[in-house]
Amino acid sequence: MLTRFRKNTLFQQILIAGVSPALLLFFSLFTYSLVTRLNDASQSQLEIATRIAENIAASSELAIISDNESQLLDIMRSALSKDIIAISIVNSLTGNQSYLKSNNKNQQATESLSVPIYQSSIEINDAITGDTDNISDAPTIIGEVRIERSTDQLSKLQQKIIVVSSVIGVLSISLCILMAWLISRRLSKPLAEINYFTKNISAGNLGDRLTVKGEGELAELQNHINEMAKSLESHQLELTNKLAQLEVAKAEADAANNAKSLFLATMTHEL
């Protein structure tokens, strides 16, 4: 029979001892995993934006050299998207700047990044010697691409990661607590029964026996307590029998004494 759920019970102590390390480990791993996933999402979005800027820079090289404004605008217009909301290309050769912005007014938070535009090396084959020469050995910076990217998609992705991770975390914690509760109940129930049984023994109720289930230390303890109760019951029965025999012997002795006293009294009267 289980004791009622109250403070500082064995069940609570086993439950706390089982849940506390598991929760500590879970929150540590959960925090590390969540931060890592959020950083990975941010880094992935940044890499995508960087690749887009690099592609724009590579496509803009000839337009920069020829100072073709319309071609630069066409390149920037094709690169605009939900994430890329503004693009500017600076021509270092002429000092001109081309700028194009998306018409989407719902964008709020933005981040900027820039990528230099290099002039590719031009190889010239010597018709006489057959040698190949580079006009410029070192790449020359002829301009710069600056893009502004919206962080709305990143925020939505991070919120989704947080929600999914939180749901998984709540389910994991619930499962952990449930398993700890079942294990604590399985361990505390036999001990509570032993506690109740020993109280009955101290009260003199020696006829009951513990139900032994399974194997292990608890089963051995229950067997030993049953043997102890059986031994105490046997000794109590033996003591009760001896007391009964003593009562009978005392009654017989009292009867004999009474008969002897009556006999002596009768003889004295006759004399």
Tab-separated table of C-alpha atoms in Angstrom, residues 106 183 200 220:
chain	number	residue	atom	x	y	z
A	106	ASN	CA	7.018	45.673	-47.007
A	183	ILE	CA	10.787	4.348	-12.999
A	200	ASN	CA	2.212	-3.457	10.844
A	220	GLU	CA	15.608	-10.385	-1.772
